[in-house]
PDB file of C-alpha atoms in Angstrom:
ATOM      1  CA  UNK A   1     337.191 145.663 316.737  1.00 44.00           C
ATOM      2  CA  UNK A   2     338.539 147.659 319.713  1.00 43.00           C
ATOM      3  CA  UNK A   3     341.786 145.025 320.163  1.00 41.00           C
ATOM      4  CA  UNK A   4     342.116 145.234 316.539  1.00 50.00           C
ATOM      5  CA  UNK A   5     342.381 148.653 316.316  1.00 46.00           C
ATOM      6  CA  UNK A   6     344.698 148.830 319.818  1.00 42.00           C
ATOM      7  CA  UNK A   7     347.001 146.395 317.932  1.00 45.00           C
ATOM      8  CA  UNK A   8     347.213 149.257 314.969  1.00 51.00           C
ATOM      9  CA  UNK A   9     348.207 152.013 317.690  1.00 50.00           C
ATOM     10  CA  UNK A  10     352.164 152.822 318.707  1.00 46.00           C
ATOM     11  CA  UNK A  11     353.104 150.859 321.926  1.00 39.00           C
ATOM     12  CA  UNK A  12     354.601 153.518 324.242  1.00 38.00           C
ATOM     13  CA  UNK A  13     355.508 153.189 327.145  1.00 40.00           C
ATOM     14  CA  UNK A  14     355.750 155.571 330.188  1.00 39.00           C
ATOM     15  CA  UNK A  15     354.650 156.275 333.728  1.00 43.00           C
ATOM     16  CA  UNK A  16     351.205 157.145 334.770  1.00 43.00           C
ATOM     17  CA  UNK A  17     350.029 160.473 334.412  1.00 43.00           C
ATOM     18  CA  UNK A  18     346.165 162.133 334.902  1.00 46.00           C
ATOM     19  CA  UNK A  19     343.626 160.837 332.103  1.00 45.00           C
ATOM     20  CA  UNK A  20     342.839 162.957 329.129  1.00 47.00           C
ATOM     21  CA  UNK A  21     339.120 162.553 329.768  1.00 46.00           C
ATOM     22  CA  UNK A  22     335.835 160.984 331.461  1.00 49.00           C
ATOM     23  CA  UNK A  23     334.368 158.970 328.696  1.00 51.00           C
ATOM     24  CA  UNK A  24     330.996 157.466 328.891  1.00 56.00           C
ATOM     25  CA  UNK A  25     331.020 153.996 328.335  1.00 58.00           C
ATOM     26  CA  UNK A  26     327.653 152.580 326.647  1.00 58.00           C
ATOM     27  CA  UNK A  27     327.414 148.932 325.429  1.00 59.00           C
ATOM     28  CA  UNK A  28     326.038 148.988 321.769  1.00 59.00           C
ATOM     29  CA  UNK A  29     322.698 148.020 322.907  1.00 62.00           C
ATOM     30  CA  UNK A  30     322.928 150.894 325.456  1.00 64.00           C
ATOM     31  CA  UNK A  31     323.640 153.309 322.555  1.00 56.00           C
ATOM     32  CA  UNK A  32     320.958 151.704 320.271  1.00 59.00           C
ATOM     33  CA  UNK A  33     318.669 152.054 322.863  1.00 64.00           C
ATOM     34  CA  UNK A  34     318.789 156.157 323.493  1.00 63.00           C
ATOM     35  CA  UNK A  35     316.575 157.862 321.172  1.00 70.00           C
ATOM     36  CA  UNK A  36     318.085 159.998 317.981  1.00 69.00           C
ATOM     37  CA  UNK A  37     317.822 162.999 319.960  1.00 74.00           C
ATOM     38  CA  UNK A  38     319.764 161.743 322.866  1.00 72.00           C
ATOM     39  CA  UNK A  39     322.191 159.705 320.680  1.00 68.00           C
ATOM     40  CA  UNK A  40     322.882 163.479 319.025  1.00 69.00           C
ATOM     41  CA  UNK A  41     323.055 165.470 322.170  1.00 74.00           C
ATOM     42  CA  UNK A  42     325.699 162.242 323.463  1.00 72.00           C
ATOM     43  CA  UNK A  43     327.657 163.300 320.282  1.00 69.00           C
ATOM     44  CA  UNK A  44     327.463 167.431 320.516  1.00 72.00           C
ATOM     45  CA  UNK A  45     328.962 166.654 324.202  1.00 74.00           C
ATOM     46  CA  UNK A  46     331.423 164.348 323.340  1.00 71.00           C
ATOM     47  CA  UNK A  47     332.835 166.890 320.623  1.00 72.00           C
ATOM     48  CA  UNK A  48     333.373 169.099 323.094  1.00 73.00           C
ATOM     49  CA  UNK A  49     336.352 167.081 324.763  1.00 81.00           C
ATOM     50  CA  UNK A  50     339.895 168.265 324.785  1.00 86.00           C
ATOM     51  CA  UNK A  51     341.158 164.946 323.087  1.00 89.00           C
ATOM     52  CA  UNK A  52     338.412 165.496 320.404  1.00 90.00           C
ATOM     53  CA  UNK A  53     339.337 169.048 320.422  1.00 90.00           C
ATOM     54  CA  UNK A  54     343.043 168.620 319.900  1.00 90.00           C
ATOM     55  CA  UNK A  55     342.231 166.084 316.900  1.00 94.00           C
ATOM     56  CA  UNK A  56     339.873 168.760 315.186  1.00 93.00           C
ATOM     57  CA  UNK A  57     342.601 171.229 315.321  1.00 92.00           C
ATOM     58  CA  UNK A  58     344.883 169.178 313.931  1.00 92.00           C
ATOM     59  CA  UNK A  59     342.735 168.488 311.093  1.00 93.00           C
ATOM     60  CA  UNK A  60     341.835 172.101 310.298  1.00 92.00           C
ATOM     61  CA  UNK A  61     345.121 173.693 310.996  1.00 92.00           C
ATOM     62  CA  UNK A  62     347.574 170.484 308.558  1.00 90.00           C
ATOM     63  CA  UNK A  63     345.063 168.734 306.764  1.00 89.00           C
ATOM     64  CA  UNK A  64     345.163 164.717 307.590  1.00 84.00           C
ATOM     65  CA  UNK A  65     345.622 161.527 307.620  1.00 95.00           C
ATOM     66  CA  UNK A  66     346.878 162.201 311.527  1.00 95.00           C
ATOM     67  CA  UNK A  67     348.681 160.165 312.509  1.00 95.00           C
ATOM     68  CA  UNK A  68     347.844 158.598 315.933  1.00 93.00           C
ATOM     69  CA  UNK A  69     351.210 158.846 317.441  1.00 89.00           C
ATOM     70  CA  UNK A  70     351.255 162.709 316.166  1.00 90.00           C
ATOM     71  CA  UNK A  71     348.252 162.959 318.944  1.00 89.00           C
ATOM     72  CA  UNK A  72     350.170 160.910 321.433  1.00 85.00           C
ATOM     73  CA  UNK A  73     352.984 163.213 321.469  1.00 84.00           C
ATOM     74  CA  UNK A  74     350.901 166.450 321.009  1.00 80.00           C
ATOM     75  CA  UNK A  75     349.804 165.296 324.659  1.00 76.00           C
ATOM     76  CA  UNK A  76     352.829 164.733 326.616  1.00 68.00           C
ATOM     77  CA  UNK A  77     351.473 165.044 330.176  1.00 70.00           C
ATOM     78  CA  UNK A  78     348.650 162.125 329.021  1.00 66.00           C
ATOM     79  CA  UNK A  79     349.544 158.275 329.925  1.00 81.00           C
ATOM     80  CA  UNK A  80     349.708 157.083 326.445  1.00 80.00           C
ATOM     81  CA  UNK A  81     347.063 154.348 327.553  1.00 83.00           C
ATOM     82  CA  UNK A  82     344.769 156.228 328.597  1.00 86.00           C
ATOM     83  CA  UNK A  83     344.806 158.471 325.454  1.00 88.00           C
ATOM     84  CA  UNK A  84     344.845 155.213 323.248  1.00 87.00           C
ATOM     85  CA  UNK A  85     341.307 153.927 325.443  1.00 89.00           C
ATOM     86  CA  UNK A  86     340.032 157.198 324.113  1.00 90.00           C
ATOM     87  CA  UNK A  87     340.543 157.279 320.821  1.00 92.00           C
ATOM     88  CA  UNK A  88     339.436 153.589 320.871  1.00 91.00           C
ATOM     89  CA  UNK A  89     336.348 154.851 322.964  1.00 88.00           C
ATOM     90  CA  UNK A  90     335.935 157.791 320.203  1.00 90.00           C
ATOM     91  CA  UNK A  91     335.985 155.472 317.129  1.00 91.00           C
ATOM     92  CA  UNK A  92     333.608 153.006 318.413  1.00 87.00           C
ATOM     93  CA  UNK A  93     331.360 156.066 319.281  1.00 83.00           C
ATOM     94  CA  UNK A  94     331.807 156.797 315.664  1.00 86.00           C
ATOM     95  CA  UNK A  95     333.115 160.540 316.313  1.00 89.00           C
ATOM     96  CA  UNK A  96     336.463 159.965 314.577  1.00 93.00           C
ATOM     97  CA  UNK A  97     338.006 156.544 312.476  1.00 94.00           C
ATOM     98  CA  UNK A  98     341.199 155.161 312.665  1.00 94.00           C
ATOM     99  CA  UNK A  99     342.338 153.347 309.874  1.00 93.00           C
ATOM    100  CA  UNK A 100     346.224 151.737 309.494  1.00 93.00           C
ATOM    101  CA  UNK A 101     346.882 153.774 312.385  1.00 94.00           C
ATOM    102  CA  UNK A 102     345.487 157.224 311.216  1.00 96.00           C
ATOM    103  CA  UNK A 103     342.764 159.580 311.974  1.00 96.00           C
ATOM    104  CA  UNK A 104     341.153 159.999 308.687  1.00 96.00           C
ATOM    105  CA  UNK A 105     337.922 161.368 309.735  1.00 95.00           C
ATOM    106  CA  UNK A 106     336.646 163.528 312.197  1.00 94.00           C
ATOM    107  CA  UNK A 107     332.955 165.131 311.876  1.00 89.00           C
ATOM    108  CA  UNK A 108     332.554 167.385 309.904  1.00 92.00           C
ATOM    109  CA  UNK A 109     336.382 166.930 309.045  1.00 95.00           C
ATOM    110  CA  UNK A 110     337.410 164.152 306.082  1.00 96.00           C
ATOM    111  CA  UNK A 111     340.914 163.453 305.419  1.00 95.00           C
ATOM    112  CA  UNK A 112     340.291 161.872 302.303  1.00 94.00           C
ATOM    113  CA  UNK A 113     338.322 163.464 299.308  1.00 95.00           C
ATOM    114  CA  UNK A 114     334.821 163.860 299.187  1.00 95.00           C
ATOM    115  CA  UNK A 115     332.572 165.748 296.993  1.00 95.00           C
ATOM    116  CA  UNK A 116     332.331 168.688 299.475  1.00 96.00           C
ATOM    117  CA  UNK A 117     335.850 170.703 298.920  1.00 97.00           C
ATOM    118  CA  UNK A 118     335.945 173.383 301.554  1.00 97.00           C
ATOM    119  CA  UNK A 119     338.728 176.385 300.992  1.00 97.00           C
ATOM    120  CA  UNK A 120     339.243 178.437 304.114  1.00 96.00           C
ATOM    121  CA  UNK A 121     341.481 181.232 304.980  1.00 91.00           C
ATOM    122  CA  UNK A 122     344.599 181.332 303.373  1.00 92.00           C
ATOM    123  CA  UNK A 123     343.663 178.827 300.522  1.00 94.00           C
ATOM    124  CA  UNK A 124     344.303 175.459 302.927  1.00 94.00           C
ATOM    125  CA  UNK A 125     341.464 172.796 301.058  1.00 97.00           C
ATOM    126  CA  UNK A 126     339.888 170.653 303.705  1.00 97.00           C
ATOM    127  CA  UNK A 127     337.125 168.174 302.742  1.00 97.00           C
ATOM    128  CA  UNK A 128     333.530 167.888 304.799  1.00 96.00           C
ATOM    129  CA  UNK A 129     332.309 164.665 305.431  1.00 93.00           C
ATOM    130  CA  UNK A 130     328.754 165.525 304.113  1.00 90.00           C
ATOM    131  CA  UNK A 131     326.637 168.746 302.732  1.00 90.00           C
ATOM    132  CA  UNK A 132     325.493 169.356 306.277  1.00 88.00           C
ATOM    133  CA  UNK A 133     328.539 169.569 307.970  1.00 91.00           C
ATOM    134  CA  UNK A 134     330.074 171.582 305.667  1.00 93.00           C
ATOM    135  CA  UNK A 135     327.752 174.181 306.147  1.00 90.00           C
ATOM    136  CA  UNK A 136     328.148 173.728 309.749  1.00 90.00           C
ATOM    137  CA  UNK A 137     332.349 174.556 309.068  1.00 93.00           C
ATOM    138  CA  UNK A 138     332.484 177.979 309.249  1.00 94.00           C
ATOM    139  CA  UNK A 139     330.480 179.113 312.581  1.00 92.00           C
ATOM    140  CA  UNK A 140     332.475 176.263 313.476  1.00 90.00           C
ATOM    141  CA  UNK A 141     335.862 177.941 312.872  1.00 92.00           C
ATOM    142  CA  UNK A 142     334.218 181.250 313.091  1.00 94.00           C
ATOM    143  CA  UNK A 143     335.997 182.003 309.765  1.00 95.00           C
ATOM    144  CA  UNK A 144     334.512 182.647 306.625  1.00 95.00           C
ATOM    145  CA  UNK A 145     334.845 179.682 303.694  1.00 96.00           C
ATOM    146  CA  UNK A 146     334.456 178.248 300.277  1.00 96.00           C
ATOM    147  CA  UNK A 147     331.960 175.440 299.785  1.00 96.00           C
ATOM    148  CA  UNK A 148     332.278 173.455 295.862  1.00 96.00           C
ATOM    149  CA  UNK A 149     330.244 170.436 295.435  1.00 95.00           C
ATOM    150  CA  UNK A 150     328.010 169.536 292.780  1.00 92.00           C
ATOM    151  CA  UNK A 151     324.252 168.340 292.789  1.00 87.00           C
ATOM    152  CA  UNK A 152     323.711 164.927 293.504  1.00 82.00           C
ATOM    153  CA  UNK A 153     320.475 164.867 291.253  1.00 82.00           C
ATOM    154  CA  UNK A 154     321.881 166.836 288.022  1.00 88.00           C
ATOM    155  CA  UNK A 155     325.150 167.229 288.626  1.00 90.00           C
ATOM    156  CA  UNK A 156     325.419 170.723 287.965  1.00 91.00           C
ATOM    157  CA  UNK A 157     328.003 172.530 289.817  1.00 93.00           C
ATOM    158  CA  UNK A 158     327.902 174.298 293.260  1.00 92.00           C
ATOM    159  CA  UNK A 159     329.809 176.730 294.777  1.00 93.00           C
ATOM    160  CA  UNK A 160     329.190 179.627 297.139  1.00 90.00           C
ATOM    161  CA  UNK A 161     330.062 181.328 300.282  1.00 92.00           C
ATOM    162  CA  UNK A 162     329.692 180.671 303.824  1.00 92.00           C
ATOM    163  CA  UNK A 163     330.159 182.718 307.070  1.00 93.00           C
ATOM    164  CA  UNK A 164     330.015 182.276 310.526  1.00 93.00           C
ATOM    165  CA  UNK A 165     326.602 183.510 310.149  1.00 92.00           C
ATOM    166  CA  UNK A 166     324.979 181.484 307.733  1.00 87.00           C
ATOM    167  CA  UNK A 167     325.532 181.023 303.288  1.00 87.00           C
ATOM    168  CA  UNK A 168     325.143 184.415 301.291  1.00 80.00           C
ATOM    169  CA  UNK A 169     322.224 185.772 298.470  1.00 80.00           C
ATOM    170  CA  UNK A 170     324.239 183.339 295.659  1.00 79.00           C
ATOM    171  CA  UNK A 171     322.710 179.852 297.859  1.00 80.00           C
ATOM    172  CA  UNK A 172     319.272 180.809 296.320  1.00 79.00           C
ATOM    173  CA  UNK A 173     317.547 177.878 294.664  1.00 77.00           C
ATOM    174  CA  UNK A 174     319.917 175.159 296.635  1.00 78.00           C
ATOM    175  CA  UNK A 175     318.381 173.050 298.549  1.00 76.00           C
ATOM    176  CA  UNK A 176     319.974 170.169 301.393  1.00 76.00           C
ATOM    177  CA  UNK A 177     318.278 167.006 301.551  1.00 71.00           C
ATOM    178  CA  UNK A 178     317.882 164.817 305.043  1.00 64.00           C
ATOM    179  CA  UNK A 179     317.615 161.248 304.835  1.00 64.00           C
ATOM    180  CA  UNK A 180     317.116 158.551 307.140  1.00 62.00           C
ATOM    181  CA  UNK A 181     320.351 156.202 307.445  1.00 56.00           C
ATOM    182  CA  UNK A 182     319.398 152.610 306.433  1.00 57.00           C
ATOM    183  CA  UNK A 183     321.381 150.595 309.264  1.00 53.00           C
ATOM    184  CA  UNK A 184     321.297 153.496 312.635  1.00 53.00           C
ATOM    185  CA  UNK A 185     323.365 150.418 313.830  1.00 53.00           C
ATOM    186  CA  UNK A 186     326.710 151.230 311.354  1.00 53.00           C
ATOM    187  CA  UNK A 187     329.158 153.598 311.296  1.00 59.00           C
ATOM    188  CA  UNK A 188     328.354 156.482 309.323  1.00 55.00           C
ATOM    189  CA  UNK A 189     331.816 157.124 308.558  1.00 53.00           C
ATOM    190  CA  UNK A 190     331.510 153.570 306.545  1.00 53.00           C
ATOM    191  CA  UNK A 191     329.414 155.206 303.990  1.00 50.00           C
ATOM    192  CA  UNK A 192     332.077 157.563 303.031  1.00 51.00           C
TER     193      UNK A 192
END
């Protein structure tokens, strides 16, 4: 998968410049093999990386499909290779996909529609990739926002508030449900 996807990012070509940033490189049996605590703490750290920064921003500030070369250039003093190896690196770690050369998800953002609609300041619509995340958004973005779903079980209609500090007095009665993923061994992203 990794030279397929390369093969879907621009070619550019220019002189070598300082990486982006240190990835840690696991094998898929090393990842397998950390426990689901580890695995998440692995995940919380990698989100915290300028390149996975930068893409986040993008998201939340335009909205997405991004595409890759709109990263690229957003990081001029980065050698384009390097910046590709770590978006490669960040896919396969299922942190962000890259589809027909686009970022089209990166937790909690989605790209595409999903049933958790998110309105934020100034009316700008993202999407959440699941129920958790999107209460996760706002202390996130430290910004107040606008979660609209709809219950999985009766499909009755959701919508309420959410701050930086947690979902208001109009979240009584709702209830999030944790499951355990089928395959820990897929992408999540896949299930979208």
């Amino acid at each position: 998968m990794s030279l397929e996807l390369l093969q879907t990012l621009p070619s550019v070509q220019c002189e070598r410049r300082p990486i982006l940033a240190n990835l840690v490189i696991l094998t898929a049996d090393e990842l397998k093999s950390l426990n689901p605590l580890e695995r998440q703490a692995a995940r919380r750290a990698a989100r915290q990386q300028p390149l996975v920064r930068v893409i986040l921003r993008t998201l939340l500030q335009r909205g997405g499909p991004i595409p890759v070369e709109d990263i690229v250039a957003a990081s001029p003093d980065d050698h384009a290779t390097a910046l590709h190896d770590a978006l490669v690196a960040l896919d396969d770690d299922d942190l962000i996909r890259i589809r027909a050369g686009q970022i089209d998800v990166a937790y909690p953002f989605s790209a595409e529609p999903t049933p958790f609609r998110l309105r934020l300041s100034g009316g700008r619509q993202r999407y959440a990739c699941c129920a958790t995340d999107a209460l996760g958004i706002a202390p996130m973005v430290g910004e107040p926002i606008e979660i609209t779903s709809s219950c999985h079980h009766c499909g009755e209609p959701l919508k309420f508030a959410a701050t930086p500090q947690g979902v208001g007095p109009d979240t009584e009665g709702v209830m999030v449900w944790f499951g355990k993923r089928g395959d820990e061994g897929c992408k999540a992203f896949n299930s979208l």
